[in-house]
């Protein structure tokens, strides 16, 4: 909608403005401030990655909703696996989805996981 | 040999969706769709519909909770995170007061020792407190997590998609369980109450903030008028969704009144159950302990 476009436009303008101000302050003074600009933009990227990353501190509370047994976090597939029942709960955007209907069935043989209903 | 129909129990049992009668499976799906639609405009609509008063209700819930640093909170149907953010603010404030008090009493120590005490508190973010926001709706959680990132509520807060009737948490894990404006949307309320009882530690507290019955007949008339004439219109104008807000006001009327809900809590095993009416009963805070 027009309102969201306006809001986004203002936000972009503010962000660009902030960056411009930072660049201007960098030019006269030397390498120390320059390196802080690089650190700032790399922190931004890190922040975005952190959004997607799964915070494993919640694992000490999480269990499978069906069997109430603990889960294992599989980093390669970004899933929480219940070995006993052979099901995997997906982690999307760093948020684990613990609804049993959204879990997929994992074959006992870890090499060929089979997607379930 | 007994031949049974192919239909599952959930398809056969009927329940209410606002003033409609639907099957239980349908209700869960319809409620999901409602919140999926309103997620982005949820906070704005709350402000518009309650004229900002919902903030006071939520503040009141936190005052009743009165959490200390180190508390483990489970915020069910926590959606956009309003209760959790207030919890974090409350705990941070108490932690600051605590730290200040401790430092005052140690004024005779060396600078190094004081610096060390600062380091200790930083590593235990929120002083050991932790809040988990659990909601069945992914859209609401997404909005909540984004809000958290932009407001700075990332340390000590976790987000989990889960069903209040089948919580993905182990027994005896939490000090406080809250459910604010969520329990009336749950298909099987007693099941949600049982799960709440299960995940609470012994001594843990159950807190429910929910719309309830207005006890004053005059105010009740005014409230009905406002609910059925103004709110759906606001819903259409601001969120472009009349039906979802029609469901909202109907679901409020369908929810059991104060004493009945208190009895449901007691049936599940909660003790020292009580409720506080706010705004003449428009909203009520129910509290119970697992003892």
mmCIF file of C-alpha atoms in Angstrom:
data_model
loop_
_atom_site.group_PDB
_atom_site.id
_atom_site.type_symbol
_atom_site.label_atom_id
_atom_site.label_comp_id
_atom_site.label_asym_id
_atom_site.label_seq_id
_atom_site.Cartn_x
_atom_site.Cartn_y
_atom_site.Cartn_z
ATOM 1 C CA UNK A 1 0.000 0.000 0.000
ATOM 2 C CA UNK A 2 0.980 3.645 -0.307
ATOM 3 C CA UNK A 3 1.508 3.960 3.430
ATOM 4 C CA UNK A 4 3.958 1.049 3.601
ATOM 5 C CA UNK A 5 5.779 2.405 0.544
ATOM 6 C CA UNK A 6 6.087 5.785 2.223
ATOM 7 C CA UNK A 7 7.273 4.164 5.465
ATOM 8 C CA UNK A 8 9.838 2.029 3.658
ATOM 9 C CA UNK A 9 10.987 5.020 1.648
ATOM 10 C CA UNK A 10 11.503 7.070 4.808
ATOM 11 C CA UNK A 11 13.378 4.201 6.450
ATOM 12 C CA UNK A 12 15.642 3.797 3.431
ATOM 13 C CA UNK A 13 16.289 7.531 3.352
ATOM 14 C CA UNK A 14 17.213 7.517 7.049
ATOM 15 C CA UNK A 15 19.502 4.559 6.590
ATOM 16 C CA UNK A 16 21.216 6.139 3.588
ATOM 17 C CA UNK A 17 21.512 9.374 5.516
ATOM 18 C CA UNK A 18 23.155 7.578 8.443
ATOM 19 C CA UNK A 19 25.612 5.900 6.127
ATOM 20 C CA UNK A 20 26.375 9.176 4.371
ATOM 21 C CA UNK A 21 27.062 10.889 7.687
ATOM 22 C CA UNK A 22 29.389 8.049 8.620
ATOM 23 C CA UNK A 23 31.292 8.234 5.330
ATOM 24 C CA UNK A 24 31.706 12.004 5.690
ATOM 25 C CA UNK A 25 33.141 11.557 9.181
ATOM 26 C CA UNK A 26 35.551 8.918 7.881
ATOM 27 C CA UNK A 27 37.134 10.939 5.091
ATOM 28 C CA UNK A 28 39.119 13.500 7.036
ATOM 29 C CA UNK A 29 40.434 11.290 9.881
ATOM 30 C CA UNK A 30 42.337 8.257 8.909
ATOM 31 C CA UNK A 31 42.361 4.515 8.915
ATOM 32 C CA UNK A 32 41.065 3.950 12.484
ATOM 33 C CA UNK A 33 37.598 5.321 11.708
ATOM 34 C CA UNK A 34 37.624 3.599 8.334
ATOM 35 C CA UNK A 35 38.114 0.201 9.961
ATOM 36 C CA UNK A 36 35.220 0.928 12.338
ATOM 37 C CA UNK A 37 32.948 1.499 9.302
ATOM 38 C CA UNK A 38 33.926 -1.879 7.925
ATOM 39 C CA UNK A 39 33.257 -3.478 11.297
ATOM 40 C CA UNK A 40 29.808 -1.769 11.444
ATOM 41 C CA UNK A 41 28.714 -3.110 8.029
ATOM 42 C CA UNK A 42 30.055 -6.580 8.731
ATOM 43 C CA UNK A 43 28.171 -6.553 12.057
ATOM 44 C CA UNK A 44 24.984 -5.791 10.084
ATOM 45 C CA UNK A 45 25.562 -8.880 7.961
ATOM 46 C CA UNK A 46 26.315 -10.907 11.073
ATOM 47 C CA UNK A 47 23.068 -9.640 12.563
ATOM 48 C CA UNK A 48 21.123 -10.867 9.523
ATOM 49 C CA UNK A 49 22.827 -14.254 9.773
ATOM 50 C CA UNK A 50 21.992 -14.386 13.466
ATOM 51 C CA UNK A 51 18.314 -13.901 12.559
ATOM 52 C CA UNK A 52 18.432 -17.116 10.583
ATOM 53 C CA UNK A 53 20.623 -19.009 13.060
ATOM 54 C CA UNK A 54 19.039 -21.325 15.577
ATOM 55 C CA UNK A 55 19.685 -20.403 19.197
ATOM 56 C CA UNK A 56 20.553 -23.752 20.770
ATOM 57 C CA UNK A 57 19.984 -22.480 24.321
ATOM 58 C CA UNK A 58 16.292 -23.369 23.919
ATOM 59 C CA UNK A 59 17.238 -27.061 23.520
ATOM 60 C CA UNK A 60 17.423 -27.539 27.274
ATOM 61 C CA UNK A 61 13.656 -26.953 27.409
ATOM 62 C CA UNK A 62 12.489 -28.503 24.119
ATOM 63 C CA UNK A 63 11.269 -32.079 23.793
ATOM 64 C CA UNK A 64 9.228 -33.914 21.187
ATOM 65 C CA UNK A 65 5.561 -32.965 21.752
ATOM 66 C CA UNK A 66 4.473 -36.553 21.091
ATOM 67 C CA UNK A 67 6.868 -38.632 23.171
ATOM 68 C CA UNK A 68 8.227 -35.882 25.475
ATOM 69 C CA UNK A 69 11.727 -37.249 24.871
ATOM 70 C CA UNK A 70 14.775 -35.009 24.182
ATOM 71 C CA UNK A 71 15.774 -34.044 20.642
ATOM 72 C CA UNK A 72 19.024 -33.799 18.738
ATOM 73 C CA UNK A 73 19.832 -30.737 16.636
ATOM 74 C CA UNK A 74 21.117 -31.706 13.186
ATOM 75 C CA UNK A 75 22.946 -28.639 11.853
ATOM 76 C CA UNK A 76 23.322 -29.862 8.265
ATOM 77 C CA UNK A 77 19.572 -30.096 7.654
ATOM 78 C CA UNK A 78 18.550 -27.506 10.301
ATOM 79 C CA UNK A 79 16.203 -29.968 11.998
ATOM 80 C CA UNK A 80 15.448 -31.286 15.449
ATOM 81 C CA UNK A 81 15.455 -35.064 15.348
ATOM 82 C CA UNK A 82 13.688 -37.534 17.594
ATOM 83 C CA UNK A 83 15.772 -40.680 17.070
ATOM 84 C CA UNK A 84 13.299 -42.959 18.829
ATOM 85 C CA UNK A 85 10.255 -42.125 16.703
ATOM 86 C CA UNK A 86 12.317 -41.307 13.612
ATOM 87 C CA UNK A 87 10.834 -37.867 12.996
ATOM 88 C CA UNK A 88 12.432 -34.505 12.291
ATOM 89 C CA UNK A 89 11.042 -31.078 13.149
ATOM 90 C CA UNK A 90 12.151 -28.252 10.839
ATOM 91 C CA UNK A 91 13.802 -25.050 12.045
ATOM 92 C CA UNK A 92 12.768 -22.126 9.853
ATOM 93 C CA UNK A 93 14.369 -18.687 10.217
ATOM 94 C CA UNK A 94 15.759 -19.795 13.565
ATOM 95 C CA UNK A 95 12.317 -20.752 14.900
ATOM 96 C CA UNK A 96 11.744 -24.483 15.549
ATOM 97 C CA UNK A 97 8.383 -25.763 14.329
ATOM 98 C CA UNK A 98 7.189 -28.278 16.908
ATOM 99 C CA UNK A 99 3.818 -29.117 15.364
ATOM 100 C CA UNK A 100 3.728 -32.910 14.830
ATOM 101 C CA UNK A 101 1.824 -32.559 11.521
ATOM 102 C CA UNK A 102 4.671 -30.459 10.102
ATOM 103 C CA UNK A 103 7.388 -32.942 11.037
ATOM 104 C CA UNK A 104 8.796 -35.328 8.467
ATOM 105 C CA UNK A 105 9.503 -38.995 8.901
ATOM 106 C CA UNK A 106 13.182 -39.927 8.817
ATOM 107 C CA UNK A 107 14.208 -43.417 7.695
ATOM 108 C CA UNK A 108 16.076 -45.450 10.345
ATOM 109 C CA UNK A 109 18.937 -45.546 7.832
ATOM 110 C CA UNK A 110 20.184 -41.939 8.048
ATOM 111 C CA UNK A 111 21.577 -42.082 4.463
ATOM 112 C CA UNK A 112 18.175 -42.001 2.776
ATOM 113 C CA UNK A 113 15.735 -39.809 4.667
ATOM 114 C CA UNK A 114 12.178 -40.235 3.361
ATOM 115 C CA UNK A 115 9.679 -37.369 3.474
ATOM 116 C CA UNK A 116 6.526 -38.351 5.289
ATOM 117 C CA UNK A 117 2.904 -37.166 4.904
ATOM 118 C CA UNK B 1 -16.669 -57.453 13.593
ATOM 119 C CA UNK B 2 -17.418 -53.824 14.175
ATOM 120 C CA UNK B 3 -17.325 -51.575 11.129
ATOM 121 C CA UNK B 4 -16.443 -47.982 11.942
ATOM 122 C CA UNK B 5 -16.794 -44.971 9.707
ATOM 123 C CA UNK B 6 -13.728 -43.453 8.113
ATOM 124 C CA UNK B 7 -14.345 -40.041 9.716
ATOM 125 C CA UNK B 8 -12.044 -39.209 12.624
ATOM 126 C CA UNK B 9 -13.373 -38.042 15.972
ATOM 127 C CA UNK B 10 -12.309 -34.458 15.336
ATOM 128 C CA UNK B 11 -14.503 -34.282 12.248
ATOM 129 C CA UNK B 12 -17.534 -35.558 14.131
ATOM 130 C CA UNK B 13 -17.362 -33.536 17.350
ATOM 131 C CA UNK B 14 -18.834 -30.098 16.995
ATOM 132 C CA UNK B 15 -17.677 -26.921 18.656
ATOM 133 C CA UNK B 16 -18.149 -23.188 18.253
ATOM 134 C CA UNK B 17 -16.246 -20.732 16.061
ATOM 135 C CA UNK B 18 -17.641 -17.467 17.340
ATOM 136 C CA UNK B 19 -21.405 -17.894 16.920
ATOM 137 C CA UNK B 20 -21.006 -20.530 14.177
ATOM 138 C CA UNK B 21 -21.038 -24.253 14.845
ATOM 139 C CA UNK B 22 -18.138 -26.084 13.224
ATOM 140 C CA UNK B 23 -16.256 -29.342 13.640
ATOM 141 C CA UNK B 24 -13.240 -29.257 15.931
ATOM 142 C CA UNK B 25 -10.789 -29.788 13.097
ATOM 143 C CA UNK B 26 -12.395 -26.900 11.224
ATOM 144 C CA UNK B 27 -12.139 -24.605 14.227
ATOM 145 C CA UNK B 28 -8.390 -25.094 14.555
ATOM 146 C CA UNK B 29 -7.928 -24.332 10.888
ATOM 147 C CA UNK B 30 -10.225 -21.317 10.889
ATOM 148 C CA UNK B 31 -8.553 -19.806 13.952
ATOM 149 C CA UNK B 32 -5.169 -20.329 12.314
ATOM 150 C CA UNK B 33 -6.350 -18.462 9.210
ATOM 151 C CA UNK B 34 -7.729 -15.582 11.300
ATOM 152 C CA UNK B 35 -4.381 -14.940 12.954
ATOM 153 C CA UNK B 36 -2.439 -15.519 9.760
ATOM 154 C CA UNK B 37 -4.495 -12.736 8.193
ATOM 155 C CA UNK B 38 -4.245 -10.273 11.061
ATOM 156 C CA UNK B 39 -0.604 -10.910 12.065
ATOM 157 C CA UNK B 40 0.923 -7.880 10.378
ATOM 158 C CA UNK B 41 -1.734 -5.480 11.647
ATOM 159 C CA UNK B 42 -2.239 -7.169 15.018
ATOM 160 C CA UNK B 43 -0.539 -4.564 17.182
ATOM 161 C CA UNK B 44 -2.087 -1.597 15.391
ATOM 162 C CA UNK B 45 -5.558 -3.147 15.642
ATOM 163 C CA UNK B 46 -5.090 -3.811 19.351
ATOM 164 C CA UNK B 47 -4.318 -0.146 19.900
ATOM 165 C CA UNK B 48 -7.248 0.993 17.784
ATOM 166 C CA UNK B 49 -9.833 -1.373 19.236
ATOM 167 C CA UNK B 50 -8.966 -0.917 22.875
ATOM 168 C CA UNK B 51 -7.886 2.715 22.502
ATOM 169 C CA UNK B 52 -4.465 1.714 23.801
ATOM 170 C CA UNK B 53 -5.924 0.257 27.008
ATOM 171 C CA UNK B 54 -4.636 -3.234 26.174
ATOM 172 C CA UNK B 55 -1.189 -1.917 27.153
ATOM 173 C CA UNK B 56 -2.457 -1.187 30.662
ATOM 174 C CA UNK B 57 -4.012 -4.653 30.905
ATOM 175 C CA UNK B 58 -0.722 -6.263 29.955
ATOM 176 C CA UNK B 59 1.202 -4.019 32.366
ATOM 177 C CA UNK B 60 -1.190 -5.123 35.099
ATOM 178 C CA UNK B 61 -0.504 -8.783 34.293
ATOM 179 C CA UNK B 62 3.202 -8.179 34.793
ATOM 180 C CA UNK B 63 2.571 -6.460 38.116
ATOM 181 C CA UNK B 64 0.554 -9.439 39.276
ATOM 182 C CA UNK B 65 3.337 -11.745 38.082
ATOM 183 C CA UNK B 66 6.028 -9.640 39.792
ATOM 184 C CA UNK B 67 8.905 -11.745 38.393
ATOM 185 C CA UNK B 68 12.353 -11.850 39.956
ATOM 186 C CA UNK B 69 15.577 -12.288 37.954
ATOM 187 C CA UNK B 70 16.151 -15.983 37.307
ATOM 188 C CA UNK B 71 12.518 -16.721 36.451
ATOM 189 C CA UNK B 72 11.792 -19.088 33.572
ATOM 190 C CA UNK B 73 8.719 -17.900 31.694
ATOM 191 C CA UNK B 74 6.646 -19.740 29.116
ATOM 192 C CA UNK B 75 4.505 -17.281 27.179
ATOM 193 C CA UNK B 76 1.934 -19.391 25.314
ATOM 194 C CA UNK B 77 -0.016 -17.862 22.438
ATOM 195 C CA UNK B 78 2.601 -15.165 22.919
ATOM 196 C CA UNK B 79 2.432 -14.208 19.250
ATOM 197 C CA UNK B 80 3.889 -10.755 18.792
ATOM 198 C CA UNK B 81 5.678 -10.866 22.139
ATOM 199 C CA UNK B 82 3.945 -8.146 24.166
ATOM 200 C CA UNK B 83 4.030 -10.042 27.460
ATOM 201 C CA UNK B 84 7.570 -11.343 26.968
ATOM 202 C CA UNK B 85 9.010 -7.908 26.218
ATOM 203 C CA UNK B 86 7.399 -6.520 29.358
ATOM 204 C CA UNK B 87 8.828 -9.462 31.301
ATOM 205 C CA UNK B 88 12.326 -8.690 30.025
ATOM 206 C CA UNK B 89 11.973 -4.990 30.933
ATOM 207 C CA UNK B 90 10.742 -5.873 34.420
ATOM 208 C CA UNK B 91 13.564 -8.346 35.079
ATOM 209 C CA UNK B 92 16.226 -6.016 33.668
ATOM 210 C CA UNK B 93 15.005 -3.219 35.934
ATOM 211 C CA UNK B 94 15.093 -5.449 39.008
ATOM 212 C CA UNK B 95 18.534 -6.715 38.063
ATOM 213 C CA UNK B 96 19.837 -3.150 37.783
ATOM 214 C CA UNK B 97 18.429 -2.300 41.225
ATOM 215 C CA UNK B 98 19.944 -5.482 42.627
ATOM 216 C CA UNK B 99 23.358 -4.748 41.095
ATOM 217 C CA UNK B 100 23.294 -1.188 42.387
ATOM 218 C CA UNK B 101 22.417 -2.379 45.881
ATOM 219 C CA UNK B 102 25.201 -4.976 45.833
ATOM 220 C CA UNK B 103 27.792 -2.476 44.623
ATOM 221 C CA UNK B 104 26.781 0.014 47.300
ATOM 222 C CA UNK B 105 27.462 -2.557 49.988
ATOM 223 C CA UNK B 106 30.869 -3.300 48.517
ATOM 224 C CA UNK B 107 32.262 0.196 48.412
ATOM 225 C CA UNK B 108 35.300 -0.784 50.435
ATOM 226 C CA UNK B 109 36.490 -3.210 47.713
ATOM 227 C CA UNK B 110 39.271 -2.556 45.244
ATOM 228 C CA UNK B 111 38.524 -1.393 41.694
ATOM 229 C CA UNK B 112 39.508 -4.771 40.325
ATOM 230 C CA UNK B 113 36.993 -6.612 42.470
ATOM 231 C CA UNK B 114 34.210 -4.219 41.450
ATOM 232 C CA UNK B 115 35.117 -4.661 37.761
ATOM 233 C CA UNK B 116 34.930 -8.433 38.202
ATOM 234 C CA UNK B 117 31.415 -8.200 39.632
ATOM 235 C CA UNK B 118 30.353 -6.287 36.484
ATOM 236 C CA UNK B 119 31.760 -9.072 34.317
ATOM 237 C CA UNK B 120 29.796 -11.742 36.222
ATOM 238 C CA UNK B 121 26.459 -10.026 35.627
ATOM 239 C CA UNK B 122 27.049 -9.529 31.898
ATOM 240 C CA UNK B 123 27.643 -13.229 31.229
ATOM 241 C CA UNK B 124 24.359 -14.244 32.936
ATOM 242 C CA UNK B 125 22.158 -12.204 30.591
ATOM 243 C CA UNK B 126 18.970 -11.219 32.429
ATOM 244 C CA UNK B 127 20.386 -12.748 35.585
ATOM 245 C CA UNK B 128 19.505 -16.297 34.539
ATOM 246 C CA UNK B 129 15.951 -15.479 33.436
ATOM 247 C CA UNK B 130 14.662 -16.930 30.205
ATOM 248 C CA UNK B 131 11.448 -16.405 28.278
ATOM 249 C CA UNK B 132 10.097 -18.725 25.602
ATOM 250 C CA UNK B 133 7.371 -17.436 23.313
ATOM 251 C CA UNK B 134 5.283 -20.328 22.050
ATOM 252 C CA UNK B 135 2.545 -19.881 19.455
ATOM 253 C CA UNK B 136 0.797 -22.180 17.000
ATOM 254 C CA UNK B 137 0.858 -19.498 14.307
ATOM 255 C CA UNK B 138 4.100 -19.006 12.371
ATOM 256 C CA UNK B 139 3.092 -15.573 11.040
ATOM 257 C CA UNK B 140 2.488 -14.137 14.492
ATOM 258 C CA UNK B 141 5.862 -15.453 15.707
ATOM 259 C CA UNK B 142 7.609 -14.035 12.654
ATOM 260 C CA UNK B 143 6.179 -10.586 13.371
ATOM 261 C CA UNK B 144 7.131 -10.999 17.034
ATOM 262 C CA UNK B 145 10.712 -12.039 16.317
ATOM 263 C CA UNK B 146 11.216 -9.099 13.947
ATOM 264 C CA UNK B 147 9.839 -6.745 16.593
ATOM 265 C CA UNK B 148 12.235 -8.266 19.121
ATOM 266 C CA UNK B 149 15.202 -7.697 16.837
ATOM 267 C CA UNK B 150 14.344 -4.066 16.188
ATOM 268 C CA UNK B 151 13.595 -3.316 19.865
ATOM 269 C CA UNK B 152 16.603 -5.210 21.232
ATOM 270 C CA UNK B 153 14.896 -8.134 22.992
ATOM 271 C CA UNK B 154 17.146 -10.898 21.708
ATOM 272 C CA UNK B 155 19.080 -12.050 24.788
ATOM 273 C CA UNK B 156 17.206 -14.556 26.897
ATOM 274 C CA UNK B 157 14.180 -14.825 24.577
ATOM 275 C CA UNK B 158 13.406 -17.893 22.438
ATOM 276 C CA UNK B 159 10.704 -18.441 19.835
ATOM 277 C CA UNK B 160 9.005 -21.798 19.264
ATOM 278 C CA UNK B 161 6.097 -22.886 17.072
ATOM 279 C CA UNK B 162 3.983 -25.169 19.229
ATOM 280 C CA UNK B 163 0.436 -26.219 20.063
ATOM 281 C CA UNK B 164 -0.885 -25.208 23.504
ATOM 282 C CA UNK B 165 -2.726 -28.544 23.642
ATOM 283 C CA UNK B 166 0.485 -30.505 23.006
ATOM 284 C CA UNK B 167 3.418 -28.462 24.303
ATOM 285 C CA UNK B 168 6.936 -29.438 23.166
ATOM 286 C CA UNK B 169 8.337 -28.966 26.648
ATOM 287 C CA UNK B 170 9.317 -31.372 29.373
ATOM 288 C CA UNK B 171 7.534 -31.666 32.745
ATOM 289 C CA UNK B 172 8.303 -29.307 35.617
ATOM 290 C CA UNK B 173 10.319 -26.802 33.630
ATOM 291 C CA UNK B 174 8.827 -23.342 34.100
ATOM 292 C CA UNK B 175 8.264 -20.959 36.980
ATOM 293 C CA UNK B 176 5.508 -19.009 35.246
ATOM 294 C CA UNK B 177 3.124 -19.901 32.425
ATOM 295 C CA UNK B 178 1.199 -17.059 30.854
ATOM 296 C CA UNK B 179 -1.441 -17.035 28.175
ATOM 297 C CA UNK B 180 -2.693 -13.595 27.260
ATOM 298 C CA UNK B 181 -5.767 -13.289 25.018
ATOM 299 C CA UNK B 182 -5.021 -16.717 23.612
ATOM 300 C CA UNK B 183 -6.873 -19.366 25.550
ATOM 301 C CA UNK B 184 -10.295 -18.546 24.123
ATOM 302 C CA UNK B 185 -8.923 -19.482 20.681
ATOM 303 C CA UNK B 186 -7.765 -22.928 21.780
ATOM 304 C CA UNK B 187 -10.023 -25.768 20.585
ATOM 305 C CA UNK B 188 -9.720 -27.868 23.768
ATOM 306 C CA UNK B 189 -9.273 -25.491 26.680
ATOM 307 C CA UNK B 190 -9.011 -28.204 29.352
ATOM 308 C CA UNK B 191 -6.228 -29.870 27.404
ATOM 309 C CA UNK B 192 -4.314 -26.595 27.304
ATOM 310 C CA UNK B 193 -4.835 -26.256 31.064
ATOM 311 C CA UNK B 194 -3.549 -29.789 31.630
ATOM 312 C CA UNK B 195 -0.445 -29.069 29.561
ATOM 313 C CA UNK B 196 0.072 -25.859 31.529
ATOM 314 C CA UNK B 197 -0.062 -27.841 34.758
ATOM 315 C CA UNK B 198 2.397 -30.390 33.397
ATOM 316 C CA UNK B 199 5.128 -27.991 32.306
ATOM 317 C CA UNK B 200 5.035 -25.856 35.440
ATOM 318 C CA UNK B 201 7.451 -26.550 38.253
ATOM 319 C CA UNK B 202 5.936 -27.351 41.649
ATOM 320 C CA UNK B 203 5.253 -23.915 43.083
ATOM 321 C CA UNK B 204 4.881 -22.541 39.572
ATOM 322 C CA UNK B 205 2.203 -20.036 38.666
ATOM 323 C CA UNK B 206 -0.393 -20.099 35.906
ATOM 324 C CA UNK B 207 -1.575 -16.691 34.731
ATOM 325 C CA UNK B 208 -4.301 -16.106 32.186
ATOM 326 C CA UNK B 209 -5.259 -12.673 30.860
ATOM 327 C CA UNK B 210 -8.496 -12.925 28.916
ATOM 328 C CA UNK B 211 -11.695 -11.128 28.020
ATOM 329 C CA UNK B 212 -14.486 -12.023 30.405
ATOM 330 C CA UNK B 213 -18.020 -11.114 31.509
ATOM 331 C CA UNK B 214 -18.842 -7.536 32.355
ATOM 332 C CA UNK B 215 -20.692 -7.537 35.677
ATOM 333 C CA UNK B 216 -22.370 -4.114 35.329
ATOM 334 C CA UNK B 217 -25.537 -4.400 33.147
ATOM 335 C CA UNK B 218 -25.347 -0.826 31.835
ATOM 336 C CA UNK B 219 -21.691 -1.117 30.901
ATOM 337 C CA UNK B 220 -22.440 -4.511 29.431
ATOM 338 C CA UNK B 221 -24.923 -2.956 26.993
ATOM 339 C CA UNK B 222 -22.392 -0.279 26.012
ATOM 340 C CA UNK B 223 -19.680 -2.897 25.601
ATOM 341 C CA UNK B 224 -21.905 -5.043 23.371
ATOM 342 C CA UNK B 225 -22.730 -2.030 21.234
ATOM 343 C CA UNK B 226 -19.061 -1.147 20.874
ATOM 344 C CA UNK B 227 -18.052 -4.753 20.190
ATOM 345 C CA UNK B 228 -20.587 -5.534 17.502
ATOM 346 C CA UNK B 229 -20.963 -2.140 15.840
ATOM 347 C CA UNK B 230 -17.509 -0.550 16.052
ATOM 348 C CA UNK B 231 -14.870 -3.288 16.151
ATOM 349 C CA UNK B 232 -15.683 -5.151 12.913
ATOM 350 C CA UNK B 233 -15.821 -1.789 11.131
ATOM 351 C CA UNK B 234 -12.380 -0.893 12.500
ATOM 352 C CA UNK B 235 -11.240 -4.312 11.357
ATOM 353 C CA UNK B 236 -12.421 -3.607 7.832
ATOM 354 C CA UNK B 237 -11.000 -0.077 7.685
ATOM 355 C CA UNK B 238 -7.585 -0.763 9.243
ATOM 356 C CA UNK B 239 -6.870 -4.405 8.466
ATOM 357 C CA UNK B 240 -9.243 -4.943 5.569
ATOM 358 C CA UNK B 241 -10.749 -7.920 7.355
ATOM 359 C CA UNK B 242 -14.278 -7.679 8.757
ATOM 360 C CA UNK B 243 -14.763 -11.408 9.320
ATOM 361 C CA UNK B 244 -11.715 -11.938 11.511
ATOM 362 C CA UNK B 245 -12.771 -9.215 13.872
ATOM 363 C CA UNK B 246 -16.349 -10.435 13.870
ATOM 364 C CA UNK B 247 -14.909 -13.779 14.999
ATOM 365 C CA UNK B 248 -12.934 -11.993 17.699
ATOM 366 C CA UNK B 249 -15.944 -10.350 19.339
ATOM 367 C CA UNK B 250 -18.035 -13.517 19.046
ATOM 368 C CA UNK B 251 -15.296 -15.668 20.575
ATOM 369 C CA UNK B 252 -15.223 -13.345 23.574
ATOM 370 C CA UNK B 253 -18.932 -14.016 24.196
ATOM 371 C CA UNK B 254 -18.337 -17.780 23.872
ATOM 372 C CA UNK B 255 -15.591 -17.969 26.468
ATOM 373 C CA UNK B 256 -16.654 -19.201 29.926
ATOM 374 C CA UNK B 257 -17.224 -16.546 32.548
ATOM 375 C CA UNK B 258 -14.933 -15.903 35.503
ATOM 376 C CA UNK B 259 -16.198 -18.500 37.986
ATOM 377 C CA UNK B 260 -16.557 -21.190 35.336
ATOM 378 C CA UNK B 261 -12.999 -20.766 34.107
ATOM 379 C CA UNK B 262 -11.759 -20.772 37.701
ATOM 380 C CA UNK B 263 -13.533 -24.134 38.176
ATOM 381 C CA UNK B 264 -11.886 -25.486 35.004
ATOM 382 C CA UNK B 265 -8.510 -24.558 36.456
ATOM 383 C CA UNK B 266 -9.312 -26.309 39.710
ATOM 384 C CA UNK B 267 -10.456 -29.441 37.841
ATOM 385 C CA UNK B 268 -6.990 -29.726 36.331
ATOM 386 C CA UNK B 269 -5.318 -29.407 39.723
ATOM 387 C CA UNK B 270 -4.433 -25.760 40.201
ATOM 388 C CA UNK B 271 -4.699 -24.513 43.773
ATOM 389 C CA UNK B 272 -5.165 -21.081 45.310
ATOM 390 C CA UNK B 273 -7.062 -20.116 42.170
ATOM 391 C CA UNK B 274 -8.375 -16.593 41.990
ATOM 392 C CA UNK B 275 -9.257 -13.917 39.491
ATOM 393 C CA UNK B 276 -9.022 -10.127 39.362
ATOM 394 C CA UNK B 277 -11.528 -8.247 37.232
ATOM 395 C CA UNK B 278 -10.156 -5.310 35.320
ATOM 396 C CA UNK B 279 -12.213 -2.574 33.659
ATOM 397 C CA UNK B 280 -15.418 -3.931 35.259
ATOM 398 C CA UNK B 281 -14.832 -7.432 33.965
ATOM 399 C CA UNK B 282 -14.099 -6.610 30.337
ATOM 400 C CA UNK B 283 -10.834 -8.377 31.100
ATOM 401 C CA UNK B 284 -9.936 -10.770 33.909
ATOM 402 C CA UNK B 285 -6.635 -12.135 35.186
ATOM 403 C CA UNK B 286 -6.939 -15.711 36.428
ATOM 404 C CA UNK B 287 -4.152 -17.061 38.594
ATOM 405 C CA UNK B 288 -3.437 -20.523 39.978
ATOM 406 C CA UNK B 289 -0.522 -22.422 41.473
ATOM 407 C CA UNK B 290 0.816 -25.931 41.012
ATOM 408 C CA UNK B 291 1.390 -26.994 44.584
#
